[in-house]
Coordinates of C-alpha atoms in Angstrom, one line a residue:
M371 CA -0.2 0.2 0.0
A372 CA 1.4 3.2 -0.8
D373 CA 2.1 6.0 2.3
L374 CA 0.5 8.7 2.3
D375 CA 3.4 10.8 1.5
D376 CA 3.6 9.2 -1.5
I377 CA -0.1 10.3 -2.4
Y378 CA 0.9 14.4 -1.1
N379 CA 3.8 15.0 -2.8
E380 CA 5.0 18.9 -3.7
R381 CA 4.3 17.8 -7.2
I382 CA 1.1 16.8 -6.4
F383 CA 1.0 20.6 -4.5
E384 CA 2.3 22.7 -7.3
L385 CA 0.2 21.4 -9.8
A386 CA -3.2 21.1 -7.8
A387 CA -1.7 25.2 -6.6
A388 CA -2.4 26.3 -10.4
V389 CA -5.1 24.7 -12.2
P390 CA -5.5 25.9 -15.7
H391 CA -7.9 27.5 -17.6
A392 CA -10.2 27.9 -14.6
V393 CA -12.4 30.3 -16.1
R394 CA -16.2 30.6 -17.6
L395 CA -15.8 30.5 -21.5
E396 CA -18.1 32.6 -23.2
H397 CA -19.7 30.2 -26.1
P398 CA -19.5 26.8 -24.2
Q399 CA -21.0 24.0 -26.4
A400 CA -21.3 22.3 -23.5
T401 CA -21.2 22.9 -19.4
A402 CA -21.2 19.7 -17.3
R403 CA -20.3 19.5 -14.0
A404 CA -19.7 15.9 -11.6
H405 CA -19.4 16.3 -7.7
S406 CA -19.1 14.0 -5.0
K407 CA -21.2 13.9 -2.7
L408 CA -20.1 12.0 0.6
C409 CA -16.4 15.0 0.2
G410 CA -18.2 17.9 -1.5
S411 CA -16.0 18.0 -3.7
T412 CA -17.2 19.6 -7.6
V413 CA -15.6 19.9 -11.0
E414 CA -17.8 22.0 -13.4
V415 CA -16.5 21.9 -17.2
E416 CA -17.5 24.0 -20.1
I417 CA -15.9 22.7 -23.7
G418 CA -15.5 24.3 -27.2
M419 CA -15.6 21.7 -30.2
D420 CA -13.8 22.2 -33.8
G421 CA -14.4 18.8 -35.7
D422 CA -13.7 16.0 -33.3
R423 CA -10.9 17.9 -31.1
I424 CA -11.7 19.4 -27.9
S425 CA -10.7 23.5 -29.0
D426 CA -11.5 25.3 -26.3
F427 CA -11.6 24.8 -22.3
G428 CA -12.9 26.1 -19.1
Q429 CA -13.2 24.7 -15.5
T430 CA -14.1 25.3 -12.2
V431 CA -12.5 23.3 -9.0
K432 CA -14.2 23.5 -6.3
A433 CA -12.4 19.6 -5.1
C434 CA -9.2 17.7 -2.5
L435 CA -6.1 18.3 -3.4
L436 CA -5.8 15.4 -5.7
G437 CA -9.2 16.5 -7.9
Q438 CA -7.2 19.8 -8.4
A439 CA -3.8 18.2 -9.4
S440 CA -6.5 15.8 -11.9
A441 CA -7.8 19.1 -13.3
A442 CA -4.2 21.3 -13.7
I443 CA -2.9 18.4 -15.7
V444 CA -6.2 17.4 -18.1
G445 CA -6.6 21.7 -18.4
R446 CA -2.7 21.7 -19.1
E447 CA -3.5 18.7 -22.4
I448 CA -7.1 19.4 -22.9
V449 CA -7.1 21.7 -25.5
G450 CA -6.1 20.3 -29.4
T451 CA -7.0 16.5 -28.1
P452 CA -9.5 14.7 -30.4
A453 CA -12.5 13.2 -27.9
D454 CA -11.1 9.6 -28.7
E455 CA -8.2 10.7 -27.0
F456 CA -9.4 12.2 -24.1
R457 CA -11.9 9.2 -23.0
T458 CA -9.2 6.9 -24.1
V459 CA -7.4 9.1 -21.7
A460 CA -10.1 8.6 -19.2
A461 CA -10.6 4.6 -19.2
T462 CA -6.6 4.4 -18.2
M463 CA -6.9 6.4 -15.5
R464 CA -9.8 4.6 -14.3
R465 CA -8.4 0.9 -15.1
M466 CA -5.2 1.9 -13.0
L467 CA -6.5 3.3 -9.6
K468 CA -9.1 0.6 -10.0
E469 CA -7.5 -2.2 -11.2
G470 CA -4.0 -1.5 -11.3
G471 CA -3.3 -0.7 -14.9
P472 CA -0.7 1.1 -16.7
R473 CA -0.1 4.9 -16.0
P474 CA -1.0 6.9 -18.5
E475 CA 1.5 7.8 -21.3
G476 CA 2.7 10.2 -24.0
R477 CA 1.9 14.3 -22.4
W478 CA -1.0 12.7 -20.7
A479 CA 2.3 10.7 -18.5
D480 CA 2.0 13.3 -15.2
L481 CA -1.4 11.9 -14.1
G482 CA 0.6 9.4 -13.5
L483 CA 1.5 10.7 -10.4
L484 CA -2.1 9.8 -9.4
E485 CA -1.5 6.3 -9.4
P486 CA -0.6 5.9 -5.6
V487 CA -4.4 7.0 -5.1
K488 CA -4.9 3.3 -6.4
D489 CA -4.4 2.3 -2.6
Y490 CA -7.2 4.2 -1.4
P491 CA -10.6 3.9 -2.9
H492 CA -12.4 6.8 -1.5
R493 CA -10.2 8.8 -3.4
H494 CA -11.0 7.7 -7.1
A495 CA -13.9 9.5 -7.2
S496 CA -12.1 13.1 -6.5
T497 CA -9.4 11.9 -8.6
L498 CA -11.7 11.3 -11.4
L499 CA -14.5 14.0 -11.4
V500 CA -12.6 16.0 -14.0
F501 CA -12.7 12.9 -16.2
D502 CA -16.5 12.6 -15.3
A503 CA -17.4 15.9 -16.3
V504 CA -15.6 15.6 -18.8
E505 CA -17.0 13.1 -21.1
R506 CA -20.7 14.1 -20.1
A507 CA -19.5 17.4 -21.5
L508 CA -18.5 15.6 -24.2
D509 CA -21.4 13.3 -24.3
Q510 CA -23.2 16.6 -24.8
V511 CA -22.0 17.8 -28.2
Q512 CA -21.6 14.2 -30.0
G513 CA -25.6 14.0 -29.2
G514 CA -25.5 12.2 -25.6
A515 CA -24.9 8.7 -27.1
K516 CA -22.6 7.0 -24.0
E517 CA -24.6 6.8 -21.3
R518 CA -22.3 8.2 -17.9
G519 CA -22.3 6.5 -14.7
P520 CA -23.7 8.5 -11.8
A521 CA -21.6 11.9 -10.9
A522 CA -19.8 10.4 -7.8
A523 CA -18.7 6.3 -7.1
P524 CA -20.6 4.7 -4.3
D525 CA -17.1 4.1 -3.0
A526 CA -16.5 7.7 -2.9
A527 CA -15.7 9.6 0.7
G528 CA -13.8 12.4 2.6
C529 CA -11.5 14.0 0.9
V530 CA -8.0 16.1 1.3

């Protein structure tokens, strides 16, 4: 099991302190929110699309340190990302945390900093909020064809 110092390290604090795209968009194509009922963390995102690529992004993050760090990495990398690539990264994050799967690679590799969270299932929901919100927004733009899970995972618990 990972030590809490592995989770709450200096790099996670640095990321959480500088969440990019923390603005509202003037004309978003979609807005979506994800909320953890148990810890109170909330991430709301707005996206603009150009074809299949995310061309504009804004986020309001009222979350614990892990939710902030996750949102910071997503905010840094998301603009210019094809929707399918984002969905693949989101699925990789879920597998990494819930099944011990591999870390995201390439420009998304910093998400691997959150791998120690896998040992703390009650922290998964807050770490994944930004992914849930962005996928809901993508569903709105792409016709809502894909069904998403609840805003907060049932194993969610308090946040730090």
